[in-house]
Amino acid sequence: MALNRHLTLGLYNIEINKRGIQLMRQRIVDIAGFKEDVGLDFETLKELYMIFADEIKKEKEAVNIHLRDEEVGELRKAVHNIKGIASSYRTLNVFESARNLDVKLKNQELENINTYVSELNEGIDEAVREIVCYFK
């Protein structure tokens, strides 16, 4: 029988498995806080976060396509979706990047929009990497 345990100590996640003990600091996604709030078992939590990672990557792709095609209305919808799911899954930096981009789009401040989209893309990539690393 394999021994796999996941423990949380503050912002640190401790995994004990056949490879030994691994310590990982959660910097981007508050998985531990989400788990504490909803009280789900590890496997269900993993399934939800993997779905979240897939969804946010799809929305990121949509943002980039709508930016390229200069479809501001559709771009705003995709950014709004990211803002909502990032908030729900405690991915604060992605939420804040999406919120900042949403404000710029709402106010038709499109001059430096590529910078805001790049920041959002980087945040999403970092969040997905952290999620995958946490649940591997």
mmCIF file with all atom_site columns, C-alpha atoms in Angstrom:
data_model
loop_
_atom_site.group_PDB
_atom_site.id
_atom_site.type_symbol
_atom_site.label_atom_id
_atom_site.label_alt_id
_atom_site.label_comp_id
_atom_site.label_asym_id
_atom_site.label_entity_id
_atom_site.label_seq_id
_atom_site.pdbx_PDB_ins_code
_atom_site.Cartn_x
_atom_site.Cartn_y
_atom_site.Cartn_z
_atom_site.occupancy
_atom_site.B_iso_or_equiv
_atom_site.pdbx_formal_charge
_atom_site.auth_seq_id
_atom_site.auth_comp_id
_atom_site.auth_asym_id
_atom_site.auth_atom_id
_atom_site.pdbx_PDB_model_num
ATOM 1   C CA . MET A 1 1   ? 0.000   0.000  0.000   1.00 0.00 ? 1   MET A CA 1
ATOM 2   C CA . ALA A 1 2   ? 1.421   3.388  -1.007  1.00 0.00 ? 2   ALA A CA 1
ATOM 3   C CA . LEU A 1 3   ? 1.736   6.069  1.615   1.00 0.00 ? 3   LEU A CA 1
ATOM 4   C CA . ASN A 1 4   ? 0.687   9.468  0.325   1.00 0.00 ? 4   ASN A CA 1
ATOM 5   C CA . ARG A 1 5   ? -0.097  12.189 2.807   1.00 0.00 ? 5   ARG A CA 1
ATOM 6   C CA . HIS A 1 6   ? -0.639  15.869 2.214   1.00 0.00 ? 6   HIS A CA 1
ATOM 7   C CA . LEU A 1 7   ? -0.386  18.212 5.154   1.00 0.00 ? 7   LEU A CA 1
ATOM 8   C CA . THR A 1 8   ? -0.584  21.976 5.355   1.00 0.00 ? 8   THR A CA 1
ATOM 9   C CA . LEU A 1 9   ? 1.388   24.188 7.691   1.00 0.00 ? 9   LEU A CA 1
ATOM 10  C CA . GLY A 1 10  ? 0.589   27.832 7.090   1.00 0.00 ? 10  GLY A CA 1
ATOM 11  C CA . LEU A 1 11  ? 1.518   28.639 3.517   1.00 0.00 ? 11  LEU A CA 1
ATOM 12  C CA . TYR A 1 12  ? 3.526   25.432 3.186   1.00 0.00 ? 12  TYR A CA 1
ATOM 13  C CA . ASN A 1 13  ? 2.333   22.099 1.866   1.00 0.00 ? 13  ASN A CA 1
ATOM 14  C CA . ILE A 1 14  ? 4.095   19.005 3.077   1.00 0.00 ? 14  ILE A CA 1
ATOM 15  C CA . GLU A 1 15  ? 3.819   15.847 1.013   1.00 0.00 ? 15  GLU A CA 1
ATOM 16  C CA . ILE A 1 16  ? 4.982   12.518 2.380   1.00 0.00 ? 16  ILE A CA 1
ATOM 17  C CA . ASN A 1 17  ? 5.234   9.771  -0.222  1.00 0.00 ? 17  ASN A CA 1
ATOM 18  C CA . LYS A 1 18  ? 7.528   6.966  -1.349  1.00 0.00 ? 18  LYS A CA 1
ATOM 19  C CA . ARG A 1 19  ? 10.075  9.551  -2.534  1.00 0.00 ? 19  ARG A CA 1
ATOM 20  C CA . GLY A 1 20  ? 10.318  11.039 0.948   1.00 0.00 ? 20  GLY A CA 1
ATOM 21  C CA . ILE A 1 21  ? 9.156   14.337 2.362   1.00 0.00 ? 21  ILE A CA 1
ATOM 22  C CA . GLN A 1 22  ? 8.662   17.344 0.093   1.00 0.00 ? 22  GLN A CA 1
ATOM 23  C CA . LEU A 1 23  ? 8.002   20.876 1.244   1.00 0.00 ? 23  LEU A CA 1
ATOM 24  C CA . MET A 1 24  ? 6.397   23.310 -1.166  1.00 0.00 ? 24  MET A CA 1
ATOM 25  C CA . ARG A 1 25  ? 5.444   26.889 -0.475  1.00 0.00 ? 25  ARG A CA 1
ATOM 26  C CA . GLN A 1 26  ? 2.166   28.018 -1.955  1.00 0.00 ? 26  GLN A CA 1
ATOM 27  C CA . ARG A 1 27  ? 2.853   31.422 -3.444  1.00 0.00 ? 27  ARG A CA 1
ATOM 28  C CA . ILE A 1 28  ? 0.153   31.860 -6.024  1.00 0.00 ? 28  ILE A CA 1
ATOM 29  C CA . VAL A 1 29  ? -2.822  29.595 -5.358  1.00 0.00 ? 29  VAL A CA 1
ATOM 30  C CA . ASP A 1 30  ? -4.268  29.211 -1.862  1.00 0.00 ? 30  ASP A CA 1
ATOM 31  C CA . ILE A 1 31  ? -5.190  25.544 -2.241  1.00 0.00 ? 31  ILE A CA 1
ATOM 32  C CA . ALA A 1 32  ? -4.912  24.927 1.496   1.00 0.00 ? 32  ALA A CA 1
ATOM 33  C CA . GLY A 1 33  ? -7.345  27.739 2.295   1.00 0.00 ? 33  GLY A CA 1
ATOM 34  C CA . PHE A 1 34  ? -9.770  26.523 -0.357  1.00 0.00 ? 34  PHE A CA 1
ATOM 35  C CA . LYS A 1 35  ? -9.554  22.971 1.033   1.00 0.00 ? 35  LYS A CA 1
ATOM 36  C CA . GLU A 1 36  ? -10.182 24.234 4.542   1.00 0.00 ? 36  GLU A CA 1
ATOM 37  C CA . ASP A 1 37  ? -13.222 26.240 3.428   1.00 0.00 ? 37  ASP A CA 1
ATOM 38  C CA . VAL A 1 38  ? -14.880 23.476 1.425   1.00 0.00 ? 38  VAL A CA 1
ATOM 39  C CA . GLY A 1 39  ? -13.704 20.437 3.404   1.00 0.00 ? 39  GLY A CA 1
ATOM 40  C CA . LEU A 1 40  ? -13.090 18.187 0.410   1.00 0.00 ? 40  LEU A CA 1
ATOM 41  C CA . ASP A 1 41  ? -10.875 15.120 0.336   1.00 0.00 ? 41  ASP A CA 1
ATOM 42  C CA . PHE A 1 42  ? -7.578  15.293 -1.553  1.00 0.00 ? 42  PHE A CA 1
ATOM 43  C CA . GLU A 1 43  ? -8.753  13.420 -4.679  1.00 0.00 ? 43  GLU A CA 1
ATOM 44  C CA . THR A 1 44  ? -11.860 15.589 -5.117  1.00 0.00 ? 44  THR A CA 1
ATOM 45  C CA . LEU A 1 45  ? -9.793  18.714 -4.541  1.00 0.00 ? 45  LEU A CA 1
ATOM 46  C CA . LYS A 1 46  ? -7.287  17.527 -7.139  1.00 0.00 ? 46  LYS A CA 1
ATOM 47  C CA . GLU A 1 47  ? -10.047 16.868 -9.662  1.00 0.00 ? 47  GLU A CA 1
ATOM 48  C CA . LEU A 1 48  ? -11.532 20.339 -9.145  1.00 0.00 ? 48  LEU A CA 1
ATOM 49  C CA . TYR A 1 49  ? -8.193  22.107 -9.460  1.00 0.00 ? 49  TYR A CA 1
ATOM 50  C CA . MET A 1 50  ? -7.277  20.152 -12.595 1.00 0.00 ? 50  MET A CA 1
ATOM 51  C CA . ILE A 1 51  ? -10.594 21.230 -14.149 1.00 0.00 ? 51  ILE A CA 1
ATOM 52  C CA . PHE A 1 52  ? -9.871  24.805 -13.047 1.00 0.00 ? 52  PHE A CA 1
ATOM 53  C CA . ALA A 1 53  ? -6.396  24.644 -14.643 1.00 0.00 ? 53  ALA A CA 1
ATOM 54  C CA . ASP A 1 54  ? -7.884  23.401 -17.931 1.00 0.00 ? 54  ASP A CA 1
ATOM 55  C CA . GLU A 1 55  ? -10.610 26.055 -17.917 1.00 0.00 ? 55  GLU A CA 1
ATOM 56  C CA . ILE A 1 56  ? -8.294  28.938 -17.136 1.00 0.00 ? 56  ILE A CA 1
ATOM 57  C CA . LYS A 1 57  ? -5.903  27.835 -19.903 1.00 0.00 ? 57  LYS A CA 1
ATOM 58  C CA . LYS A 1 58  ? -8.822  27.800 -22.373 1.00 0.00 ? 58  LYS A CA 1
ATOM 59  C CA . GLU A 1 59  ? -9.870  31.284 -21.284 1.00 0.00 ? 59  GLU A CA 1
ATOM 60  C CA . LYS A 1 60  ? -6.257  32.476 -21.602 1.00 0.00 ? 60  LYS A CA 1
ATOM 61  C CA . GLU A 1 61  ? -6.230  31.196 -25.174 1.00 0.00 ? 61  GLU A CA 1
ATOM 62  C CA . ALA A 1 62  ? -9.529  32.990 -25.840 1.00 0.00 ? 62  ALA A CA 1
ATOM 63  C CA . VAL A 1 63  ? -8.104  36.245 -24.446 1.00 0.00 ? 63  VAL A CA 1
ATOM 64  C CA . ASN A 1 64  ? -5.120  36.018 -26.788 1.00 0.00 ? 64  ASN A CA 1
ATOM 65  C CA . ILE A 1 65  ? -7.276  35.240 -29.822 1.00 0.00 ? 65  ILE A CA 1
ATOM 66  C CA . HIS A 1 66  ? -9.700  38.091 -29.099 1.00 0.00 ? 66  HIS A CA 1
ATOM 67  C CA . LEU A 1 67  ? -6.802  40.480 -28.526 1.00 0.00 ? 67  LEU A CA 1
ATOM 68  C CA . ARG A 1 68  ? -5.217  39.472 -31.825 1.00 0.00 ? 68  ARG A CA 1
ATOM 69  C CA . ASP A 1 69  ? -8.546  39.851 -33.638 1.00 0.00 ? 69  ASP A CA 1
ATOM 70  C CA . GLU A 1 70  ? -9.270  43.168 -31.845 1.00 0.00 ? 70  GLU A CA 1
ATOM 71  C CA . GLU A 1 71  ? -12.600 41.862 -30.508 1.00 0.00 ? 71  GLU A CA 1
ATOM 72  C CA . VAL A 1 72  ? -12.855 44.033 -27.416 1.00 0.00 ? 72  VAL A CA 1
ATOM 73  C CA . GLY A 1 73  ? -16.317 42.818 -26.361 1.00 0.00 ? 73  GLY A CA 1
ATOM 74  C CA . GLU A 1 74  ? -15.314 39.159 -26.545 1.00 0.00 ? 74  GLU A CA 1
ATOM 75  C CA . LEU A 1 75  ? -11.999 39.951 -24.882 1.00 0.00 ? 75  LEU A CA 1
ATOM 76  C CA . ARG A 1 76  ? -13.861 41.518 -21.974 1.00 0.00 ? 76  ARG A CA 1
ATOM 77  C CA . LYS A 1 77  ? -16.078 38.440 -21.607 1.00 0.00 ? 77  LYS A CA 1
ATOM 78  C CA . ALA A 1 78  ? -13.072 36.117 -21.463 1.00 0.00 ? 78  ALA A CA 1
ATOM 79  C CA . VAL A 1 79  ? -11.321 38.382 -18.940 1.00 0.00 ? 79  VAL A CA 1
ATOM 80  C CA . HIS A 1 80  ? -14.499 38.479 -16.858 1.00 0.00 ? 80  HIS A CA 1
ATOM 81  C CA . ASN A 1 81  ? -14.628 34.660 -16.866 1.00 0.00 ? 81  ASN A CA 1
ATOM 82  C CA . ILE A 1 82  ? -11.002 34.470 -15.722 1.00 0.00 ? 82  ILE A CA 1
ATOM 83  C CA . LYS A 1 83  ? -11.678 36.994 -12.989 1.00 0.00 ? 83  LYS A CA 1
ATOM 84  C CA . GLY A 1 84  ? -14.575 34.901 -11.682 1.00 0.00 ? 84  GLY A CA 1
ATOM 85  C CA . ILE A 1 85  ? -12.907 31.509 -11.679 1.00 0.00 ? 85  ILE A CA 1
ATOM 86  C CA . ALA A 1 86  ? -9.612  32.871 -10.329 1.00 0.00 ? 86  ALA A CA 1
ATOM 87  C CA . SER A 1 87  ? -11.487 34.402 -7.413  1.00 0.00 ? 87  SER A CA 1
ATOM 88  C CA . SER A 1 88  ? -13.411 31.195 -6.733  1.00 0.00 ? 88  SER A CA 1
ATOM 89  C CA . TYR A 1 89  ? -10.245 29.085 -6.704  1.00 0.00 ? 89  TYR A CA 1
ATOM 90  C CA . ARG A 1 90  ? -8.216  31.546 -4.624  1.00 0.00 ? 90  ARG A CA 1
ATOM 91  C CA . THR A 1 91  ? -5.762  32.565 -7.304  1.00 0.00 ? 91  THR A CA 1
ATOM 92  C CA . LEU A 1 92  ? -5.374  36.154 -6.153  1.00 0.00 ? 92  LEU A CA 1
ATOM 93  C CA . ASN A 1 93  ? -2.674  37.415 -8.525  1.00 0.00 ? 93  ASN A CA 1
ATOM 94  C CA . VAL A 1 94  ? -4.599  36.133 -11.566 1.00 0.00 ? 94  VAL A CA 1
ATOM 95  C CA . PHE A 1 95  ? -7.784  37.697 -10.193 1.00 0.00 ? 95  PHE A CA 1
ATOM 96  C CA . GLU A 1 96  ? -6.026  41.042 -9.700  1.00 0.00 ? 96  GLU A CA 1
ATOM 97  C CA . SER A 1 97  ? -4.471  40.968 -13.178 1.00 0.00 ? 97  SER A CA 1
ATOM 98  C CA . ALA A 1 98  ? -7.858  40.146 -14.707 1.00 0.00 ? 98  ALA A CA 1
ATOM 99  C CA . ARG A 1 99  ? -9.532  42.896 -12.680 1.00 0.00 ? 99  ARG A CA 1
ATOM 100 C CA . ASN A 1 100 ? -6.942  45.469 -13.806 1.00 0.00 ? 100 ASN A CA 1
ATOM 101 C CA . LEU A 1 101 ? -7.346  44.402 -17.426 1.00 0.00 ? 101 LEU A CA 1
ATOM 102 C CA . ASP A 1 102 ? -11.135 44.478 -17.089 1.00 0.00 ? 102 ASP A CA 1
ATOM 103 C CA . VAL A 1 103 ? -11.021 48.080 -15.827 1.00 0.00 ? 103 VAL A CA 1
ATOM 104 C CA . LYS A 1 104 ? -8.821  49.116 -18.768 1.00 0.00 ? 104 LYS A CA 1
ATOM 105 C CA . LEU A 1 105 ? -11.178 47.446 -21.225 1.00 0.00 ? 105 LEU A CA 1
ATOM 106 C CA . LYS A 1 106 ? -14.264 48.913 -19.579 1.00 0.00 ? 106 LYS A CA 1
ATOM 107 C CA . ASN A 1 107 ? -12.762 52.413 -19.797 1.00 0.00 ? 107 ASN A CA 1
ATOM 108 C CA . GLN A 1 108 ? -11.616 51.818 -23.389 1.00 0.00 ? 108 GLN A CA 1
ATOM 109 C CA . GLU A 1 109 ? -7.997  52.441 -22.313 1.00 0.00 ? 109 GLU A CA 1
ATOM 110 C CA . LEU A 1 110 ? -6.492  50.213 -24.978 1.00 0.00 ? 110 LEU A CA 1
ATOM 111 C CA . GLU A 1 111 ? -3.103  51.889 -25.450 1.00 0.00 ? 111 GLU A CA 1
ATOM 112 C CA . ASN A 1 112 ? -1.028  49.489 -23.297 1.00 0.00 ? 112 ASN A CA 1
ATOM 113 C CA . ILE A 1 113 ? -3.441  46.574 -23.337 1.00 0.00 ? 113 ILE A CA 1
ATOM 114 C CA . ASN A 1 114 ? -0.760  44.103 -24.493 1.00 0.00 ? 114 ASN A CA 1
ATOM 115 C CA . THR A 1 115 ? 1.166   44.711 -21.273 1.00 0.00 ? 115 THR A CA 1
ATOM 116 C CA . TYR A 1 116 ? -1.885  43.858 -19.171 1.00 0.00 ? 116 TYR A CA 1
ATOM 117 C CA . VAL A 1 117 ? -2.609  40.745 -21.223 1.00 0.00 ? 117 VAL A CA 1
ATOM 118 C CA . SER A 1 118 ? 1.021   39.621 -20.873 1.00 0.00 ? 118 SER A CA 1
ATOM 119 C CA . GLU A 1 119 ? 0.809   40.052 -17.106 1.00 0.00 ? 119 GLU A CA 1
ATOM 120 C CA . LEU A 1 120 ? -2.385  37.990 -17.046 1.00 0.00 ? 120 LEU A CA 1
ATOM 121 C CA . ASN A 1 121 ? -0.817  35.274 -19.225 1.00 0.00 ? 121 ASN A CA 1
ATOM 122 C CA . GLU A 1 122 ? 2.219   35.036 -16.945 1.00 0.00 ? 122 GLU A CA 1
ATOM 123 C CA . GLY A 1 123 ? 0.030   34.830 -13.846 1.00 0.00 ? 123 GLY A CA 1
ATOM 124 C CA . ILE A 1 124 ? -2.073  32.049 -15.350 1.00 0.00 ? 124 ILE A CA 1
ATOM 125 C CA . ASP A 1 125 ? 1.022   30.093 -16.385 1.00 0.00 ? 125 ASP A CA 1
ATOM 126 C CA . GLU A 1 126 ? 2.500   30.394 -12.879 1.00 0.00 ? 126 GLU A CA 1
ATOM 127 C CA . ALA A 1 127 ? -0.777  29.345 -11.253 1.00 0.00 ? 127 ALA A CA 1
ATOM 128 C CA . VAL A 1 128 ? -1.143  26.293 -13.489 1.00 0.00 ? 128 VAL A CA 1
ATOM 129 C CA . ARG A 1 129 ? 2.461   25.257 -12.784 1.00 0.00 ? 129 ARG A CA 1
ATOM 130 C CA . GLU A 1 130 ? 1.882   25.551 -9.043  1.00 0.00 ? 130 GLU A CA 1
ATOM 131 C CA . ILE A 1 131 ? -1.343  23.533 -9.217  1.00 0.00 ? 131 ILE A CA 1
ATOM 132 C CA . VAL A 1 132 ? 0.274   20.758 -11.257 1.00 0.00 ? 132 VAL A CA 1
ATOM 133 C CA . CYS A 1 133 ? 3.262   20.650 -8.903  1.00 0.00 ? 133 CYS A CA 1
ATOM 134 C CA . TYR A 1 134 ? 1.020   20.536 -5.840  1.00 0.00 ? 134 TYR A CA 1
ATOM 135 C CA . PHE A 1 135 ? -1.027  17.593 -7.092  1.00 0.00 ? 135 PHE A CA 1
ATOM 136 C CA . LYS A 1 136 ? 1.700   15.534 -8.816  1.00 0.00 ? 136 LYS A CA 1
#
